[in-house]
mmCIF file of C-alpha atoms and ligand atoms in Angstrom:
data_model
loop_
_atom_site.group_PDB
_atom_site.id
_atom_site.type_symbol
_atom_site.label_atom_id
_atom_site.label_comp_id
_atom_site.label_asym_id
_atom_site.label_seq_id
_atom_site.Cartn_x
_atom_site.Cartn_y
_atom_site.Cartn_z
ATOM 1 C CA MET A 1 75.632 88.399 102.611
ATOM 2 C CA GLY A 2 72.561 87.908 104.508
ATOM 3 C CA LYS A 3 69.937 89.783 103.076
ATOM 4 C CA VAL A 4 70.312 92.963 100.419
ATOM 5 C CA LYS A 5 67.850 95.358 100.106
ATOM 6 C CA VAL A 6 67.727 97.595 97.136
ATOM 7 C CA ILE A 7 65.490 100.909 97.708
ATOM 8 C CA TYR A 8 66.049 103.868 95.580
ATOM 9 C CA GLY A 9 64.656 107.499 94.024
ATOM 10 C CA SER A 10 63.982 108.107 90.392
ATOM 11 C CA THR A 11 62.586 111.560 89.057
ATOM 12 C CA THR A 12 63.602 110.893 85.514
ATOM 13 C CA GLY A 13 64.681 106.957 85.161
ATOM 14 C CA ASN A 14 68.992 107.365 85.554
ATOM 15 C CA THR A 15 69.267 105.992 88.939
ATOM 16 C CA GLU A 16 66.124 103.410 88.295
ATOM 17 C CA ARG A 17 68.043 102.097 84.937
ATOM 18 C CA ALA A 18 70.892 101.456 87.966
ATOM 19 C CA ALA A 19 68.781 100.129 90.742
ATOM 20 C CA LYS A 20 67.670 97.354 88.496
ATOM 21 C CA GLN A 21 70.722 96.769 87.473
ATOM 22 C CA ILE A 22 72.114 96.213 90.603
ATOM 23 C CA ALA A 23 69.411 94.223 92.128
ATOM 24 C CA GLY A 24 69.112 91.820 89.790
ATOM 25 C CA ALA A 25 72.887 90.953 90.472
ATOM 26 C CA PHE A 26 71.763 90.489 93.186
ATOM 27 C CA GLY A 27 68.512 88.580 92.987
ATOM 28 C CA VAL A 28 66.666 90.738 94.760
ATOM 29 C CA GLU A 29 63.877 93.359 93.025
ATOM 30 C CA PRO A 30 64.386 97.220 93.030
ATOM 31 C CA LEU A 31 62.416 99.199 95.672
ATOM 32 C CA ARG A 32 61.214 102.613 95.184
ATOM 33 C CA ILE A 33 61.778 105.879 98.384
ATOM 34 C CA ALA A 34 58.210 106.665 97.522
ATOM 35 C CA ASP A 35 56.827 102.827 98.382
ATOM 36 C CA ALA A 36 58.632 101.695 101.111
ATOM 37 C CA THR A 37 58.814 101.226 104.020
ATOM 38 C CA ALA A 38 59.730 100.907 107.565
ATOM 39 C CA ALA A 39 60.748 96.878 107.394
ATOM 40 C CA ASP A 40 62.110 97.646 104.204
ATOM 41 C CA PHE A 41 65.748 98.973 105.893
ATOM 42 C CA GLU A 42 66.233 95.310 107.592
ATOM 43 C CA ALA A 43 68.281 94.198 105.993
ATOM 44 C CA ASP A 44 72.406 92.779 106.034
ATOM 45 C CA LEU A 45 73.358 95.005 103.297
ATOM 46 C CA LEU A 46 70.738 98.026 102.407
ATOM 47 C CA ILE A 47 71.759 99.244 98.323
ATOM 48 C CA LEU A 48 70.813 103.043 98.726
ATOM 49 C CA GLY A 49 70.302 105.376 95.442
ATOM 50 C CA SER A 50 69.314 108.672 94.666
ATOM 51 C CA SER A 51 69.984 111.570 91.722
ATOM 52 C CA THR A 52 70.971 114.503 93.196
ATOM 53 C CA TRP A 53 68.781 117.610 91.758
ATOM 54 C CA GLY A 54 67.857 121.681 93.190
ATOM 55 C CA LEU A 55 71.585 122.292 94.020
ATOM 56 C CA GLY A 56 73.077 119.045 95.717
ATOM 57 C CA GLU A 57 69.784 118.338 97.412
ATOM 58 C CA LEU A 58 67.713 114.303 97.644
ATOM 59 C CA GLN A 59 65.889 113.152 94.947
ATOM 60 C CA ASP A 60 61.806 114.125 96.045
ATOM 61 C CA ASP A 61 60.978 111.165 97.130
ATOM 62 C CA TRP A 62 63.989 111.056 99.390
ATOM 63 C CA VAL A 63 63.582 114.017 100.825
ATOM 64 C CA THR A 64 59.814 113.114 101.848
ATOM 65 C CA ARG A 65 60.496 109.939 103.096
ATOM 66 C CA ILE A 66 63.690 110.674 105.062
ATOM 67 C CA SER A 67 62.398 109.980 108.239
ATOM 68 C CA LEU A 68 62.360 106.452 107.781
ATOM 69 C CA LEU A 69 66.028 106.922 107.035
ATOM 70 C CA GLU A 70 66.639 109.032 109.477
ATOM 71 C CA SER A 71 64.584 106.152 112.552
ATOM 72 C CA ALA A 72 66.412 103.179 110.693
ATOM 73 C CA ASN A 73 68.810 100.956 113.047
ATOM 74 C CA LEU A 74 71.432 100.294 111.030
ATOM 75 C CA SER A 75 73.975 99.030 114.050
ATOM 76 C CA GLY A 76 75.858 95.911 112.943
ATOM 77 C CA LYS A 77 74.744 96.532 108.775
ATOM 78 C CA LYS A 78 76.446 97.359 105.814
ATOM 79 C CA VAL A 79 75.168 100.377 103.906
ATOM 80 C CA ALA A 80 76.150 101.551 99.731
ATOM 81 C CA VAL A 81 74.957 104.343 98.757
ATOM 82 C CA PHE A 82 74.828 105.007 94.206
ATOM 83 C CA GLY A 83 73.296 107.467 92.252
ATOM 84 C CA THR A 84 73.366 109.977 88.865
ATOM 85 C CA GLY A 85 74.679 113.277 88.717
ATOM 86 C CA ASP A 86 75.837 115.532 86.483
ATOM 87 C CA GLN A 87 79.438 116.944 86.759
ATOM 88 C CA SER A 88 79.017 119.107 84.535
ATOM 89 C CA GLY A 89 76.482 120.655 84.326
ATOM 90 C CA PHE A 90 76.874 120.758 88.520
ATOM 91 C CA SER A 91 80.523 120.386 89.573
ATOM 92 C CA ASP A 92 80.420 121.622 92.845
ATOM 93 C CA THR A 93 77.270 119.498 94.263
ATOM 94 C CA TYR A 94 77.695 116.456 91.665
ATOM 95 C CA CYS A 95 76.256 112.943 93.177
ATOM 96 C CA ASP A 96 75.611 115.437 97.122
ATOM 97 C CA ALA A 97 72.547 113.660 97.513
ATOM 98 C CA LEU A 98 75.337 109.815 97.752
ATOM 99 C CA GLY A 99 77.374 111.536 100.349
ATOM 100 C CA ILE A 100 74.105 113.467 102.048
ATOM 101 C CA LEU A 101 72.716 109.302 102.543
ATOM 102 C CA ALA A 102 75.942 108.260 103.387
ATOM 103 C CA ALA A 103 75.807 110.462 106.271
ATOM 104 C CA LYS A 104 72.425 109.704 107.947
ATOM 105 C CA ALA A 105 73.661 106.060 106.860
ATOM 106 C CA THR A 106 76.347 105.524 109.230
ATOM 107 C CA ALA A 107 74.959 108.394 111.797
ATOM 108 C CA ARG A 108 72.262 105.102 112.135
ATOM 109 C CA GLY A 109 75.102 102.915 112.967
ATOM 110 C CA ALA A 110 75.572 101.121 109.527
ATOM 111 C CA THR A 111 79.074 100.534 108.485
ATOM 112 C CA LEU A 112 80.190 102.210 104.856
ATOM 113 C CA VAL A 113 80.849 99.792 102.260
ATOM 114 C CA GLY A 114 81.665 100.182 98.090
ATOM 115 C CA LYS A 115 83.334 103.638 98.187
ATOM 116 C CA THR A 116 85.095 104.081 94.795
ATOM 117 C CA SER A 117 87.790 106.748 93.605
ATOM 118 C CA VAL A 118 86.999 110.278 91.921
ATOM 119 C CA ASN A 119 89.302 109.143 88.576
ATOM 120 C CA GLY A 120 88.440 109.463 85.660
ATOM 121 C CA TYR A 121 85.458 112.776 86.843
ATOM 122 C CA VAL A 122 85.525 115.744 85.998
ATOM 123 C CA HIS A 123 83.843 117.240 88.796
ATOM 124 C CA THR A 124 85.221 120.386 91.134
ATOM 125 C CA GLY A 125 82.773 119.841 94.622
ATOM 126 C CA SER A 126 80.649 116.913 95.616
ATOM 127 C CA LEU A 127 79.855 116.031 99.466
ATOM 128 C CA ALA A 128 79.593 112.493 98.996
ATOM 129 C CA GLU A 129 83.925 112.570 98.418
ATOM 130 C CA THR A 130 86.069 112.361 100.843
ATOM 131 C CA ASP A 131 90.259 111.635 100.036
ATOM 132 C CA GLY A 132 90.105 110.969 96.508
ATOM 133 C CA GLN A 133 87.343 108.649 96.958
ATOM 134 C CA PHE A 134 83.043 109.106 96.932
ATOM 135 C CA CYS A 135 81.538 107.837 99.298
ATOM 136 C CA GLY A 136 79.667 105.346 96.899
ATOM 137 C CA LEU A 137 79.357 104.604 93.058
ATOM 138 C CA ALA A 138 78.557 107.889 91.454
ATOM 139 C CA LEU A 139 76.894 107.701 87.653
ATOM 140 C CA ASP A 140 76.553 110.237 85.378
ATOM 141 C CA ASP A 141 74.727 109.043 81.786
ATOM 142 C CA ASN A 142 74.346 113.623 81.484
ATOM 143 C CA ASN A 143 78.039 113.036 80.229
ATOM 144 C CA GLU A 144 79.147 109.802 80.048
ATOM 145 C CA SER A 145 76.341 107.036 80.224
ATOM 146 C CA GLU A 146 78.294 104.709 77.747
ATOM 147 C CA LYS A 147 80.681 104.308 81.309
ATOM 148 C CA THR A 148 77.308 103.066 83.392
ATOM 149 C CA SER A 149 77.219 99.839 83.083
ATOM 150 C CA ALA A 150 80.595 98.983 83.203
ATOM 151 C CA ARG A 151 81.164 101.476 86.789
ATOM 152 C CA ILE A 152 77.875 99.561 87.773
ATOM 153 C CA ALA A 153 79.210 95.930 86.914
ATOM 154 C CA ALA A 154 82.661 97.050 88.768
ATOM 155 C CA TRP A 155 80.895 98.506 92.147
ATOM 156 C CA ILE A 156 78.770 94.598 91.862
ATOM 157 C CA GLU A 157 81.676 92.858 92.090
ATOM 158 C CA GLN A 158 83.407 95.134 95.115
ATOM 159 C CA LEU A 159 80.250 94.935 97.328
ATOM 160 C CA LYS A 160 79.851 90.966 96.672
ATOM 161 C CA GLN A 161 84.096 90.926 97.636
HETATM 162 C C1 FMN B 201 66.805 120.505 87.663
HETATM 163 C C2 FMN B 201 68.326 119.716 87.604
HETATM 164 C C3 FMN B 201 68.344 119.776 89.145
HETATM 165 C C4 FMN B 201 70.296 119.150 89.102
HETATM 166 N N1 FMN B 201 70.589 118.987 90.290
HETATM 167 C C5 FMN B 201 72.009 118.097 90.213
HETATM 168 C C6 FMN B 201 73.017 118.849 91.433
HETATM 169 O O1 FMN B 201 73.104 119.545 92.161
HETATM 170 N N2 FMN B 201 74.134 117.738 91.608
HETATM 171 C C7 FMN B 201 73.799 116.651 90.408
HETATM 172 O O2 FMN B 201 75.597 115.946 90.592
HETATM 173 N N3 FMN B 201 73.417 116.617 88.881
HETATM 174 C C8 FMN B 201 72.124 117.229 89.331
HETATM 175 N N4 FMN B 201 70.603 117.293 88.295
HETATM 176 C C9 FMN B 201 71.690 116.545 87.086
HETATM 177 C C10 FMN B 201 70.481 115.063 87.517
HETATM 178 O O3 FMN B 201 70.679 114.568 88.908
HETATM 179 C C11 FMN B 201 70.830 113.819 85.978
HETATM 180 O O4 FMN B 201 69.912 114.397 85.347
HETATM 181 C C12 FMN B 201 70.016 112.485 87.357
HETATM 182 O O5 FMN B 201 70.902 112.037 85.477
HETATM 183 C C13 FMN B 201 68.394 112.103 86.760
HETATM 184 O O6 FMN B 201 68.163 111.398 87.597
HETATM 185 P P1 FMN B 201 67.751 110.148 87.796
HETATM 186 O O7 FMN B 201 66.444 110.123 86.964
HETATM 187 O O8 FMN B 201 67.289 108.896 88.712
HETATM 188 O O9 FMN B 201 65.996 111.163 89.282
HETATM 189 C C14 FMN B 201 69.658 118.357 88.105
HETATM 190 C C15 FMN B 201 69.264 118.577 86.979
HETATM 191 C C16 FMN B 201 68.615 118.894 86.954
HETATM 192 C C17 FMN B 201 67.254 118.987 86.140
#
């Protein structure tokens, strides 16, 4: 599989918990985007996580350091995105951050992997959704935290294939 990096931004710890579970499955330590450098974006599989804040915005640390992603050379690299949001409270912007990260990564030449079905979610709109699929792993610890761990486990299996 090559080198795997997990880089995330999290304000209240939800996305951080997910990042730890994901990174652990690949035998690596997750890295906060606040601590990341350009060299950290050199990986064969780059797994990027962000919660969504404001109305459909990236988590704050990602906002500050987004130039790292915008200037990364990702051609020939795989990128997967994940994050937490609130599909009931922010139904129209659910997990928008995933869509923002995915668009920026593909603009830098990455191949996006790890799409998932929107089946079972009740949101009404998301930048992360196209044709019945999320561009990555959408988690919701506000409304269905009991599903998070299994969703992560299934996604990891998908990424490892
Ligand atoms: C002020 C505020 C704005 C939010 N905006 C959104 C949003 O637009 N879309 C969404 O899916 N979730 C939104 N959320 C929910 C958070 O993304 C959710 O609580 C998430 O799990 C936080 O993850 P973190 O602890 O990793 O930062 C918002 C939460 C707050 C308090």
